[in-house]
GROMACS .gro file of N, CA, C and O in nm:
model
  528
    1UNK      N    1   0.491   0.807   7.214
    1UNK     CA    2   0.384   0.733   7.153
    1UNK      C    3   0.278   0.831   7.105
    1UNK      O    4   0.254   0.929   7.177
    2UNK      N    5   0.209   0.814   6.984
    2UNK     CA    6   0.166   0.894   6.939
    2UNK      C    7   0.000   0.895   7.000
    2UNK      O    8  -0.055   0.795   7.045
    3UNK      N    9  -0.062   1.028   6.991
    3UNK     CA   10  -0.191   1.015   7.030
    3UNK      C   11  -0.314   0.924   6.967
    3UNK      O   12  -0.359   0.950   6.855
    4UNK      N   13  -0.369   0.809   7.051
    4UNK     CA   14  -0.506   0.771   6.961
    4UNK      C   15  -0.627   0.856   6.872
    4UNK      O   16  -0.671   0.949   6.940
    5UNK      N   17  -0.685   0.847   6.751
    5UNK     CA   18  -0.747   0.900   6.720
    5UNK      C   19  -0.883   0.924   6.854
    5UNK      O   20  -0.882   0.864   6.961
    6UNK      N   21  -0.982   1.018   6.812
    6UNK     CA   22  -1.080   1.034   6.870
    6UNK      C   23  -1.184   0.915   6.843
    6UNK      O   24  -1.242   0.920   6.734
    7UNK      N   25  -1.212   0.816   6.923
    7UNK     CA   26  -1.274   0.721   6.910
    7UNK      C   27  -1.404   0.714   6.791
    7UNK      O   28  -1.418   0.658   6.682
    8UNK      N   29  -1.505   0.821   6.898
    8UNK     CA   30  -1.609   0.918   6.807
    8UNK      C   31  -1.646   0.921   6.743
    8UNK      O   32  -1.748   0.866   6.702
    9UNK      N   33  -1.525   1.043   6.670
    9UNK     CA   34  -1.467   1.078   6.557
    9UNK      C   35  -1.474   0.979   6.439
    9UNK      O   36  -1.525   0.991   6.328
   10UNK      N   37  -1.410   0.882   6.495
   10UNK     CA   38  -1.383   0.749   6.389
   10UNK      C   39  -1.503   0.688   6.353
   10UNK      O   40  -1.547   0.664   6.240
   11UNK      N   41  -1.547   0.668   6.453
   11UNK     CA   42  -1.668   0.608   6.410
   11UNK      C   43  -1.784   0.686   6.350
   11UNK      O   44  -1.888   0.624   6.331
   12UNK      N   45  -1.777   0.840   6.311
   12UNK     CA   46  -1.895   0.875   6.265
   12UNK      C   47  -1.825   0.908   6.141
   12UNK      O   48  -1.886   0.974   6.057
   13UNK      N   49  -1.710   0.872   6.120
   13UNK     CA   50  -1.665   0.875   5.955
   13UNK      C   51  -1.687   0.750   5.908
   13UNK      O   52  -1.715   0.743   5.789
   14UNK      N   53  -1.680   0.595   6.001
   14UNK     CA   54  -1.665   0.511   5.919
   14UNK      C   55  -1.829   0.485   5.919
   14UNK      O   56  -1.847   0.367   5.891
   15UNK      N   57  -1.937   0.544   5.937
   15UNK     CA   58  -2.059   0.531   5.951
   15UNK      C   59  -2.097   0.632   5.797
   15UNK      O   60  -2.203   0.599   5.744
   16UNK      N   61  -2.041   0.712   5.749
   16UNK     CA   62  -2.034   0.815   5.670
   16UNK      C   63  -2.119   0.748   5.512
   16UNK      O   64  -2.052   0.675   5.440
   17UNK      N   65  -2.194   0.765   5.492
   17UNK     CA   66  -2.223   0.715   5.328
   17UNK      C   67  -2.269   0.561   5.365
   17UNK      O   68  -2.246   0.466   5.290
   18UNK      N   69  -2.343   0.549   5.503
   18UNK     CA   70  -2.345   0.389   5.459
   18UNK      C   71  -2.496   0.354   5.413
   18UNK      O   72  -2.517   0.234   5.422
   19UNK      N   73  -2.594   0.422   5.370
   19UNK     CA   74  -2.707   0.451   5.295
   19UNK      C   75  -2.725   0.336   5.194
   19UNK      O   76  -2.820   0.258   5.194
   20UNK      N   77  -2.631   0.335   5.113
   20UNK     CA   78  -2.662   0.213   5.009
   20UNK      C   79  -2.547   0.104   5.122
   20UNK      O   80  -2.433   0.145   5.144
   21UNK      N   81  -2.588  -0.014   5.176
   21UNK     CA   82  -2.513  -0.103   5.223
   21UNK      C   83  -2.413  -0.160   5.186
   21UNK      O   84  -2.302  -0.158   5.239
   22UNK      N   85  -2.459  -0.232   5.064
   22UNK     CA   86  -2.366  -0.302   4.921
   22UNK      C   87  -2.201  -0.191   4.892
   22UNK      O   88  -2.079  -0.205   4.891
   23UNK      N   89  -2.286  -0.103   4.876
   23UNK     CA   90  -2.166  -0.024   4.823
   23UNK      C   91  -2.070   0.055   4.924
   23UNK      O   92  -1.962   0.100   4.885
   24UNK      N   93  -2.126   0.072   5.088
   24UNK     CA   94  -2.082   0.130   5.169
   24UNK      C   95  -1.967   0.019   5.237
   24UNK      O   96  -1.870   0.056   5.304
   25UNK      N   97  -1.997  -0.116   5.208
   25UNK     CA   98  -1.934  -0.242   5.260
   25UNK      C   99  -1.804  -0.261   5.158
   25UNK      O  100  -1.691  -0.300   5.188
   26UNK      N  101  -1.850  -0.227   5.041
   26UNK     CA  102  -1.758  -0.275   4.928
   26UNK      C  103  -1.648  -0.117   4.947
   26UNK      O  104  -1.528  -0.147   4.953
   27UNK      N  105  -1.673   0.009   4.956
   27UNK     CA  106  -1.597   0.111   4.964
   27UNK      C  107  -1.489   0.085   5.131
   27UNK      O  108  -1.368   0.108   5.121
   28UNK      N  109  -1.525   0.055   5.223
   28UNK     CA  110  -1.520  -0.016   5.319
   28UNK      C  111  -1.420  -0.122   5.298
   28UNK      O  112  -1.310  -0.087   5.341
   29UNK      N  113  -1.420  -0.214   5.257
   29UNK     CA  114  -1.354  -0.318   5.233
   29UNK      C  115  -1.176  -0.296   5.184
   29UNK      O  116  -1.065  -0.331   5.225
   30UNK      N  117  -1.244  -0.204   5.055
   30UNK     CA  118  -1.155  -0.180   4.982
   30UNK      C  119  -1.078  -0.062   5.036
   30UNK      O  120  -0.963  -0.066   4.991
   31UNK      N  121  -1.102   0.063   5.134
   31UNK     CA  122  -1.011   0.093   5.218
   31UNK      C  123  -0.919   0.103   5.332
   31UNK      O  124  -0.820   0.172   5.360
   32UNK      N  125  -1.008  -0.024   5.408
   32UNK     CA  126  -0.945  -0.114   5.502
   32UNK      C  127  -0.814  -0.177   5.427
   32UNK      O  128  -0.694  -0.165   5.451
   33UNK      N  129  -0.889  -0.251   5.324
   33UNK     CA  130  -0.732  -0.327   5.259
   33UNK      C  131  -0.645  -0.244   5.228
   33UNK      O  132  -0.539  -0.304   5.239
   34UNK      N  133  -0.625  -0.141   5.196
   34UNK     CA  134  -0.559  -0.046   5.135
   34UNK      C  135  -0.459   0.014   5.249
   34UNK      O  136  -0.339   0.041   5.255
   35UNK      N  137  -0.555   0.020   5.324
   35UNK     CA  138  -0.452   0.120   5.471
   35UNK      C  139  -0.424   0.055   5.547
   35UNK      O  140  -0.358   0.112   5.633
   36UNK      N  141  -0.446  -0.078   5.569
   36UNK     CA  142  -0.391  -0.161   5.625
   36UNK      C  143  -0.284  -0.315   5.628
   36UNK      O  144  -0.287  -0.392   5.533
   37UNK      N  145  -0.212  -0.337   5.727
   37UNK     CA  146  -0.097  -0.410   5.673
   37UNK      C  147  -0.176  -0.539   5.593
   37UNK      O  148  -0.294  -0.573   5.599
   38UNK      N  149  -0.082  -0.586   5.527
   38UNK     CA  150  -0.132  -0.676   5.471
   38UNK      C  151  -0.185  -0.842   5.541
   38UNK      O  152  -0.102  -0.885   5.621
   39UNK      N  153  -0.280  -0.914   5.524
   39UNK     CA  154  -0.323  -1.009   5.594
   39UNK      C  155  -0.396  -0.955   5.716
   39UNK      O  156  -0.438  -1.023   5.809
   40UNK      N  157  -0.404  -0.836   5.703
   40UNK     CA  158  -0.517  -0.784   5.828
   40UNK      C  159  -0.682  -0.789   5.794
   40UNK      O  160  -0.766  -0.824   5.877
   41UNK      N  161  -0.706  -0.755   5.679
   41UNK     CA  162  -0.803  -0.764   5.606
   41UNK      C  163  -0.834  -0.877   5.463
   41UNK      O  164  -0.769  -0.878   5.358
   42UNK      N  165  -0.945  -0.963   5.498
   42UNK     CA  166  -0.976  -1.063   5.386
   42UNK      C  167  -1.128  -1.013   5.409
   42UNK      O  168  -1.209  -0.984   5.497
   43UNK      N  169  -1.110  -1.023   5.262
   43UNK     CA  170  -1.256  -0.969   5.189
   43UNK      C  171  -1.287  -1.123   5.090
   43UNK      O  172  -1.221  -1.186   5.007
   44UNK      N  173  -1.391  -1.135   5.138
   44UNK     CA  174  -1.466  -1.210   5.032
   44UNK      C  175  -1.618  -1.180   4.974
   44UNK      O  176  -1.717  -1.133   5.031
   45UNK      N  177  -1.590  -1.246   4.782
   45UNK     CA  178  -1.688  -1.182   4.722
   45UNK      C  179  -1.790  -1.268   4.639
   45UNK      O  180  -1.730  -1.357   4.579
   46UNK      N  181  -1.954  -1.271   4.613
   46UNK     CA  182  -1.981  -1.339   4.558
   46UNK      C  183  -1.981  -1.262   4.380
   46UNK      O  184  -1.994  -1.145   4.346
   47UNK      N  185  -1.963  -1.365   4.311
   47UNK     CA  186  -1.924  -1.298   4.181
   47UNK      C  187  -2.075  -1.384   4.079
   47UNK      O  188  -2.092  -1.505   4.070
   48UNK      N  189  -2.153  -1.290   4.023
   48UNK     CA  190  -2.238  -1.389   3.925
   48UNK      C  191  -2.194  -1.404   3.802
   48UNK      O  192  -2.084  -1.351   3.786
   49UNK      N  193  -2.253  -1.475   3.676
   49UNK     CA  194  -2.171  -1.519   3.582
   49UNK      C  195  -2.177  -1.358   3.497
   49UNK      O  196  -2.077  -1.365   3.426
   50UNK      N  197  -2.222  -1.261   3.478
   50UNK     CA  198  -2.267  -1.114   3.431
   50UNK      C  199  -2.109  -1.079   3.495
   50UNK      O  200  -2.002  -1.065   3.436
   51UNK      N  201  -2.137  -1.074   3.617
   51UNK     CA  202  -2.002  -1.005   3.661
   51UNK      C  203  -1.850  -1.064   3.611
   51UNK      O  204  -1.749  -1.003   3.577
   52UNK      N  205  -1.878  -1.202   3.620
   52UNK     CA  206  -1.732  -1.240   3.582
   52UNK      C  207  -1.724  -1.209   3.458
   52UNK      O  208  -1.614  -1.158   3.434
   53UNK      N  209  -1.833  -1.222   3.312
   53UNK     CA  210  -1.803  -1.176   3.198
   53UNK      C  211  -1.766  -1.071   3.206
   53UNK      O  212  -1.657  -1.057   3.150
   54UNK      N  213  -1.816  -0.956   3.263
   54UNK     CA  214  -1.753  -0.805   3.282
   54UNK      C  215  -1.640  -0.801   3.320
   54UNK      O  216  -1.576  -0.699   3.293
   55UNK      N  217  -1.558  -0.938   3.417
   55UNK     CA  218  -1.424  -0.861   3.479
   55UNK      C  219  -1.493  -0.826   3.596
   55UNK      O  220  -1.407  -0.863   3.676
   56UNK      N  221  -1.595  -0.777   3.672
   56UNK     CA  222  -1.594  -0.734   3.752
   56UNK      C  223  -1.580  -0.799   3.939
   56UNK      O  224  -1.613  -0.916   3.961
   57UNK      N  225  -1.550  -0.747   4.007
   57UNK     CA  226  -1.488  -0.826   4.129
   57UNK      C  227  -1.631  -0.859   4.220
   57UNK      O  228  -1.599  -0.852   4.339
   58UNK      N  229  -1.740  -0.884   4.209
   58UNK     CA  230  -1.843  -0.873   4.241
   58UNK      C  231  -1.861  -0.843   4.413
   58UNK      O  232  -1.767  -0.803   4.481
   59UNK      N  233  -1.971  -0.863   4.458
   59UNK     CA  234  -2.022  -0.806   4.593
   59UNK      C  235  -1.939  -0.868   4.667
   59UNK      O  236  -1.890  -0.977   4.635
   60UNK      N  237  -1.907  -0.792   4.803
   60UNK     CA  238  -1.867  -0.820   4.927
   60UNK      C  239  -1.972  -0.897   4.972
   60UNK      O  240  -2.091  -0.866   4.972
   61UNK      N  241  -1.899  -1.043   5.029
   61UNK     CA  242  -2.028  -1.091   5.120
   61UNK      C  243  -1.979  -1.084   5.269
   61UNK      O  244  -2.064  -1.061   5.355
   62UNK      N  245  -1.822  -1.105   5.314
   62UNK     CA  246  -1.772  -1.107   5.410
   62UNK      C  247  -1.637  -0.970   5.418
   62UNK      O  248  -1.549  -0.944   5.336
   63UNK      N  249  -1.669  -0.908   5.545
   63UNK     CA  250  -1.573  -0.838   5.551
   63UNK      C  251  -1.481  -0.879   5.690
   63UNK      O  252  -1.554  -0.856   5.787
   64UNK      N  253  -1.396  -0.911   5.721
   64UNK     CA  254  -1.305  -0.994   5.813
   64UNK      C  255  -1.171  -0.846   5.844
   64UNK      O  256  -1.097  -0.780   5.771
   65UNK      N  257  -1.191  -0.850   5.939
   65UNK     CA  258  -1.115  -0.747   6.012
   65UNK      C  259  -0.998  -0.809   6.141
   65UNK      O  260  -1.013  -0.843   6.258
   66UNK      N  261  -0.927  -0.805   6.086
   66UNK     CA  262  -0.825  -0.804   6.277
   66UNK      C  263  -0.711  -0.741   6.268
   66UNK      O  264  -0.624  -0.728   6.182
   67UNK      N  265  -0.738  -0.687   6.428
   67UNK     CA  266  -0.661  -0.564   6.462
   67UNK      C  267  -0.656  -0.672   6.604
   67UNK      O  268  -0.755  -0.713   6.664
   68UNK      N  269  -0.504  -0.707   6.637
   68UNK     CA  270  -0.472  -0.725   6.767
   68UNK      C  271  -0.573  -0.861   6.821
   68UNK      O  272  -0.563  -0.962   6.752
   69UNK      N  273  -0.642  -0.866   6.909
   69UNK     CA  274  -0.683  -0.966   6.939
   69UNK      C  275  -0.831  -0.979   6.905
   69UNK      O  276  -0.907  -1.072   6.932
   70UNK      N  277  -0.847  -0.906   6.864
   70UNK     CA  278  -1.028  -0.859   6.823
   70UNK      C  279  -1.053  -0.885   6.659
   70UNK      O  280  -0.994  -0.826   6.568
   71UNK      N  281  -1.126  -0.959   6.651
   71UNK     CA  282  -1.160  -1.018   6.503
   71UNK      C  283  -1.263  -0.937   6.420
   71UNK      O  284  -1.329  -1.039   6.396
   72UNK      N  285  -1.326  -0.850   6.362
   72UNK     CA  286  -1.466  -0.781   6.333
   72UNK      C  287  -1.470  -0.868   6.212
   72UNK      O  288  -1.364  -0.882   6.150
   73UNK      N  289  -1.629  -0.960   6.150
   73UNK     CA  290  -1.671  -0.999   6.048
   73UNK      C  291  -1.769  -0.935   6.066
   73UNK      O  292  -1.844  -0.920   6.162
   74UNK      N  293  -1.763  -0.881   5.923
   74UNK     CA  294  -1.892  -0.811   5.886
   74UNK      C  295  -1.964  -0.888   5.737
   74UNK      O  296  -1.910  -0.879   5.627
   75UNK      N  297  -2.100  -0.966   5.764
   75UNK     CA  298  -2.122  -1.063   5.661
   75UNK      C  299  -2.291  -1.000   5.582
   75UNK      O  300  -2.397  -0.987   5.643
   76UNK      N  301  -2.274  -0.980   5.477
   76UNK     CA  302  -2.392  -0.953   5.398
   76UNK      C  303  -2.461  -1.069   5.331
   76UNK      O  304  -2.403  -1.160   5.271
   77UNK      N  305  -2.573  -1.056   5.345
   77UNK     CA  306  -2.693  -1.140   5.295
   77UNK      C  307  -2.718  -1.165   5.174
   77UNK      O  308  -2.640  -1.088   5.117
   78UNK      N  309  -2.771  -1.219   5.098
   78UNK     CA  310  -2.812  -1.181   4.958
   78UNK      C  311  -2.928  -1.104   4.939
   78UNK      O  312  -2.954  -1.096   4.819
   79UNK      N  313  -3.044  -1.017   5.045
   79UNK     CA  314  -3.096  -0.922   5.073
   79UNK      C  315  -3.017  -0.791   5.044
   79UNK      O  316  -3.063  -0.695   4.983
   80UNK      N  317  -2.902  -0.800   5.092
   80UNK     CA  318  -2.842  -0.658   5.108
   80UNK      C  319  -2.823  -0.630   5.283
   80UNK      O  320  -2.750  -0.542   5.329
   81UNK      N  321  -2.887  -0.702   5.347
   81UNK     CA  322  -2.856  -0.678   5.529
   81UNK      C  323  -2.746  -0.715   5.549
   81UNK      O  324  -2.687  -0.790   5.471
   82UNK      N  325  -2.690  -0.666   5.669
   82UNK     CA  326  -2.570  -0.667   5.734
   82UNK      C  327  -2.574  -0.718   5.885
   82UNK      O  328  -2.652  -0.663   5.963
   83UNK      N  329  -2.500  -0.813   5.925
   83UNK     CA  330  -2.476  -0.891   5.994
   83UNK      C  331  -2.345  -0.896   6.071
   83UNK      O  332  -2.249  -0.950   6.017
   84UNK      N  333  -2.328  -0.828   6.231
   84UNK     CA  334  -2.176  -0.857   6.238
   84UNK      C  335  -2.157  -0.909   6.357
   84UNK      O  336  -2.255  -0.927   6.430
   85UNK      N  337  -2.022  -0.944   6.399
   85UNK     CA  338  -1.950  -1.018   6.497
   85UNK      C  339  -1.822  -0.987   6.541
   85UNK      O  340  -1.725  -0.992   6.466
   86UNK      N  341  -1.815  -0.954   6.662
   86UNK     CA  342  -1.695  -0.902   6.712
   86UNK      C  343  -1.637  -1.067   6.814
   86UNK      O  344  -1.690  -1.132   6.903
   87UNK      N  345  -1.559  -1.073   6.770
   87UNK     CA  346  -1.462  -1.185   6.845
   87UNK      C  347  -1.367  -1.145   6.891
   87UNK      O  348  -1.307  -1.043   6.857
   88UNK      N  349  -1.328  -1.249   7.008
   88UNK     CA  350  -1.165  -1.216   7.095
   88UNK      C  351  -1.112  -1.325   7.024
   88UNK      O  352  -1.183  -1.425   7.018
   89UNK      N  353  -0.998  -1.328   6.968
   89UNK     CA  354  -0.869  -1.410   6.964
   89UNK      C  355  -0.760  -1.452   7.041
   89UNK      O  356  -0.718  -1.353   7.100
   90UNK      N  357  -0.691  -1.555   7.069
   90UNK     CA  358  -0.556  -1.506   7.095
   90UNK      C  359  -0.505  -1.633   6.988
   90UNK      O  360  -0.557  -1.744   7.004
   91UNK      N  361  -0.426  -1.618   6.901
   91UNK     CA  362  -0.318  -1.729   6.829
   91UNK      C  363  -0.411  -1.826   6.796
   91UNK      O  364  -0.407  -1.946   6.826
   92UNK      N  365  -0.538  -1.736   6.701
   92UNK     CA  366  -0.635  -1.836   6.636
   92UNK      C  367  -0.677  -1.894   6.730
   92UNK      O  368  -0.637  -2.007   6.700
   93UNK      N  369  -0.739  -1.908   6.841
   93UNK     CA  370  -0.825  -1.945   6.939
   93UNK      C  371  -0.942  -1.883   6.910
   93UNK      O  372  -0.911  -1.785   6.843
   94UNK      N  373  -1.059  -1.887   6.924
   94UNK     CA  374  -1.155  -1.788   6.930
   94UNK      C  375  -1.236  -1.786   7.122
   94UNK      O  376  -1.336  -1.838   7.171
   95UNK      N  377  -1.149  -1.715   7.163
   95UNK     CA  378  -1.221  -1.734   7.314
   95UNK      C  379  -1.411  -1.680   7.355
   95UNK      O  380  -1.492  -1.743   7.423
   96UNK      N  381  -1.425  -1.585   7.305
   96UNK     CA  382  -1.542  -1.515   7.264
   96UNK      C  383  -1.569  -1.491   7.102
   96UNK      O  384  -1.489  -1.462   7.012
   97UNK      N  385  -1.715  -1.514   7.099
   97UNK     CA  386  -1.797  -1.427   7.007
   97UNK      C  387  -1.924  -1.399   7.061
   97UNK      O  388  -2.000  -1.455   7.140
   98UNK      N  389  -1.924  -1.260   6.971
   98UNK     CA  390  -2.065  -1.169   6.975
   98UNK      C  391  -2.124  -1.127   6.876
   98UNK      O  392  -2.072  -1.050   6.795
   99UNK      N  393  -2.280  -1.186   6.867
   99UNK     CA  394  -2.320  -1.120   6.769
   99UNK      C  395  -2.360  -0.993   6.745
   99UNK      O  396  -2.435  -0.960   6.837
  100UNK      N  397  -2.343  -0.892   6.654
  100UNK     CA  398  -2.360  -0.761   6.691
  100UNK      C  399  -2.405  -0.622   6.574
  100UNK      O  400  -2.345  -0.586   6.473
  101UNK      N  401  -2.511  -0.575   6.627
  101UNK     CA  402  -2.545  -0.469   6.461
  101UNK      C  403  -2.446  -0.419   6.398
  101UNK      O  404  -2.328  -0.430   6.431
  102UNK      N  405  -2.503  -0.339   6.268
  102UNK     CA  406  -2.404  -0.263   6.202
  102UNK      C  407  -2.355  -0.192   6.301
  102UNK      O  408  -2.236  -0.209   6.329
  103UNK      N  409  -2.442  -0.088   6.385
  103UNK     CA  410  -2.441   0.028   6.435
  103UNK      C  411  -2.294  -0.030   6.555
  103UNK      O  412  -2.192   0.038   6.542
  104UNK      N  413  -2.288  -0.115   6.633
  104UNK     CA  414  -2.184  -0.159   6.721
  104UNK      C  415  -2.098  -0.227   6.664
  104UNK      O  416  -1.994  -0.269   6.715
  105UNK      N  417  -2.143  -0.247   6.529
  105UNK     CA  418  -1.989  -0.342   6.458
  105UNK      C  419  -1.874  -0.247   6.443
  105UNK      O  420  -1.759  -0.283   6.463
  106UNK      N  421  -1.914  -0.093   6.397
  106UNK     CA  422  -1.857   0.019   6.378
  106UNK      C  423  -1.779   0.121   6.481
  106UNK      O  424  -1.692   0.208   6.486
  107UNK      N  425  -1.863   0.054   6.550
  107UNK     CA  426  -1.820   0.135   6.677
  107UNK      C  427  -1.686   0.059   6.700
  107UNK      O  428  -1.579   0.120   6.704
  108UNK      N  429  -1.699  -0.117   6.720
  108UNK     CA  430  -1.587  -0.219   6.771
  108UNK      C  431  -1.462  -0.164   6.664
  108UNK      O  432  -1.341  -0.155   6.689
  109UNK      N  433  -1.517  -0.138   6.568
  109UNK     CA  434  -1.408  -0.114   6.434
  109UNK      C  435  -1.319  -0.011   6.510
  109UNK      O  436  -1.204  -0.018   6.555
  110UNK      N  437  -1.436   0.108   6.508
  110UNK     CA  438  -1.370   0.232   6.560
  110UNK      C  439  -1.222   0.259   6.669
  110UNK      O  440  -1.126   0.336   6.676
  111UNK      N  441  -1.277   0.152   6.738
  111UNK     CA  442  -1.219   0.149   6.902
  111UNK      C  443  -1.130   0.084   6.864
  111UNK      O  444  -1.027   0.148   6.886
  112UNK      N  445  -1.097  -0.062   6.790
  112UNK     CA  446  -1.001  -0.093   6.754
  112UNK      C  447  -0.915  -0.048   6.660
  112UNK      O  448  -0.808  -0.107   6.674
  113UNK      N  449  -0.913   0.048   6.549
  113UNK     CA  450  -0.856   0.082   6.473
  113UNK      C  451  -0.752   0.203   6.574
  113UNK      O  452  -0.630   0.199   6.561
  114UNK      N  453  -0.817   0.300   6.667
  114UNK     CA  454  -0.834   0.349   6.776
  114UNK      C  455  -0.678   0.298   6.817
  114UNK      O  456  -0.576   0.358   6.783
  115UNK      N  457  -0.681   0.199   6.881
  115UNK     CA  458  -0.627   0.121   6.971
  115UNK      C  459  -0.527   0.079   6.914
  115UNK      O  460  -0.427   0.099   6.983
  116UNK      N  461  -0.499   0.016   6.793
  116UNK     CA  462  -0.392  -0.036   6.690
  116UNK      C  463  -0.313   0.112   6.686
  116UNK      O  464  -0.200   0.110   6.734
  117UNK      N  465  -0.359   0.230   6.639
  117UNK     CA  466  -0.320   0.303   6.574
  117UNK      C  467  -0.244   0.391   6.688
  117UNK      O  468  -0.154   0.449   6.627
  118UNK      N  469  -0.239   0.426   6.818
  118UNK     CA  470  -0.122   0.381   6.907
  118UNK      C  471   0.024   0.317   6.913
  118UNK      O  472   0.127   0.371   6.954
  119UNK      N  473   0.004   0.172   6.856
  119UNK     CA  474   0.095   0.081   6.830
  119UNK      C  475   0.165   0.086   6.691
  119UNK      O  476   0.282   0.057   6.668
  120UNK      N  477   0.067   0.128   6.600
  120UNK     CA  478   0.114   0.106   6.447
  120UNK      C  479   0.113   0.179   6.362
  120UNK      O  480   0.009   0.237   6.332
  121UNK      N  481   0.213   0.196   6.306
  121UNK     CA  482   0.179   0.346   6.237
  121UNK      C  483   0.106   0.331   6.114
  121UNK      O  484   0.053   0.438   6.081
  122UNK      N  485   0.083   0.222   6.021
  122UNK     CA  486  -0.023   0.203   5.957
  122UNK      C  487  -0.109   0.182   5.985
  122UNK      O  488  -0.178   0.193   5.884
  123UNK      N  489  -0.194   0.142   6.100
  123UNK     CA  490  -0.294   0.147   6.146
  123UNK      C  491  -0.332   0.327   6.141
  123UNK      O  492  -0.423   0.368   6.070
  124UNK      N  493  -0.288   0.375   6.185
  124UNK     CA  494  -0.276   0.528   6.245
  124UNK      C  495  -0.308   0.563   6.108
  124UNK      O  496  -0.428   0.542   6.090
  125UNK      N  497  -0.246   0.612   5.996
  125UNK     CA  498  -0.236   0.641   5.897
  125UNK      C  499  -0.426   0.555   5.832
  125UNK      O  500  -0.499   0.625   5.763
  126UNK      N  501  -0.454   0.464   5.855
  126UNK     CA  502  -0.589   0.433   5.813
  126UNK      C  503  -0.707   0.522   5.872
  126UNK      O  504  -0.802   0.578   5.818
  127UNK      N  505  -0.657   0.511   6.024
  127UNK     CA  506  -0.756   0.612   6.110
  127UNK      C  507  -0.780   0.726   6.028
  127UNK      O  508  -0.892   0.769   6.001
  128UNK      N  509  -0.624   0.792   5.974
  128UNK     CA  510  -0.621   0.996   5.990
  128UNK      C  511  -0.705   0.925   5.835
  128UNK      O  512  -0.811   0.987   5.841
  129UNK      N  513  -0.710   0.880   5.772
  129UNK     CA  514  -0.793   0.856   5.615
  129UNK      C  515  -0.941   0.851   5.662
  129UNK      O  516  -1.025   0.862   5.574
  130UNK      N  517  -0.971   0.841   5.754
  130UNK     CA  518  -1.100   0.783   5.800
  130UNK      C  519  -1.185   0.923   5.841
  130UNK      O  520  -1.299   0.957   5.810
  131UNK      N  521  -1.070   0.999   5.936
  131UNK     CA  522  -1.116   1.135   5.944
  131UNK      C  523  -1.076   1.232   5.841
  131UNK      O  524  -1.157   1.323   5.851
  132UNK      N  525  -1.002   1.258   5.756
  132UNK     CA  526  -0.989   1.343   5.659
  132UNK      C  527  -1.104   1.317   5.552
  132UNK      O  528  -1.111   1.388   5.451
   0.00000   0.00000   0.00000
């Protein structure tokens, strides 16, 4: 079994650039989905009528994470604040929720991506992206 990333580690990359929120959520989003299996990550976006004339995929308002039994939503405001929640699952149950800052939403990310990436080798492969 392969070694877990450095918990840490993970988390002070996925903390990396998050200065502008909007765009640190939306870069975020879009590499979670990417490195991870599919249906692990749902992103939802609000789109204004500017954006849809452009084509463009507009703002992240929700970022929805699960890894294993642990749910992470990460939900933006129309401020630009960030809002998150770490939940326990089991088979769509929600046994717990917590509400919880950026700063510990990242961390929960961390630990779980962490923890998956043990078990999965795409998980794993999202982690080593996270630290490279």
């Amino acid at each position: 079994m392969a070694e877990p990333p450095d918990v840490d580690a993970l988390a002070a990359a996925l903390r990396r650039d998050s200065a502008d929120l909007n765009l640190y959520v939306a870069v975020l989003a879009a590499h979670l989905a990417d490195a991870l299996p599919s249906g692990t990550v749902r992103v939802e976006r609000r789109r204004s009528v500017v954006e849809r004339m452009a084509g463009r995929e507009g703002r992240v308002t929700t970022l929805d994470v699960a890894l294993g039994e642990r749910r992470l939503l990460l939900r933006m405001d129309r401020e630009g604040r960030a809002s998150g929640e770490v939940r326990h699952e089991v088979r769509g149950i929600v046994l717990s929720r917590r509400p919880v800052g950026l700063d510990e939403w990242i961390d929960a990310l961390a630990r779980s991506l962490s923890e998956a990436a043990t078990a999965n080798a795409r998980a794993r492969e999202a982690a080593e992206r996270f630290l490279s």
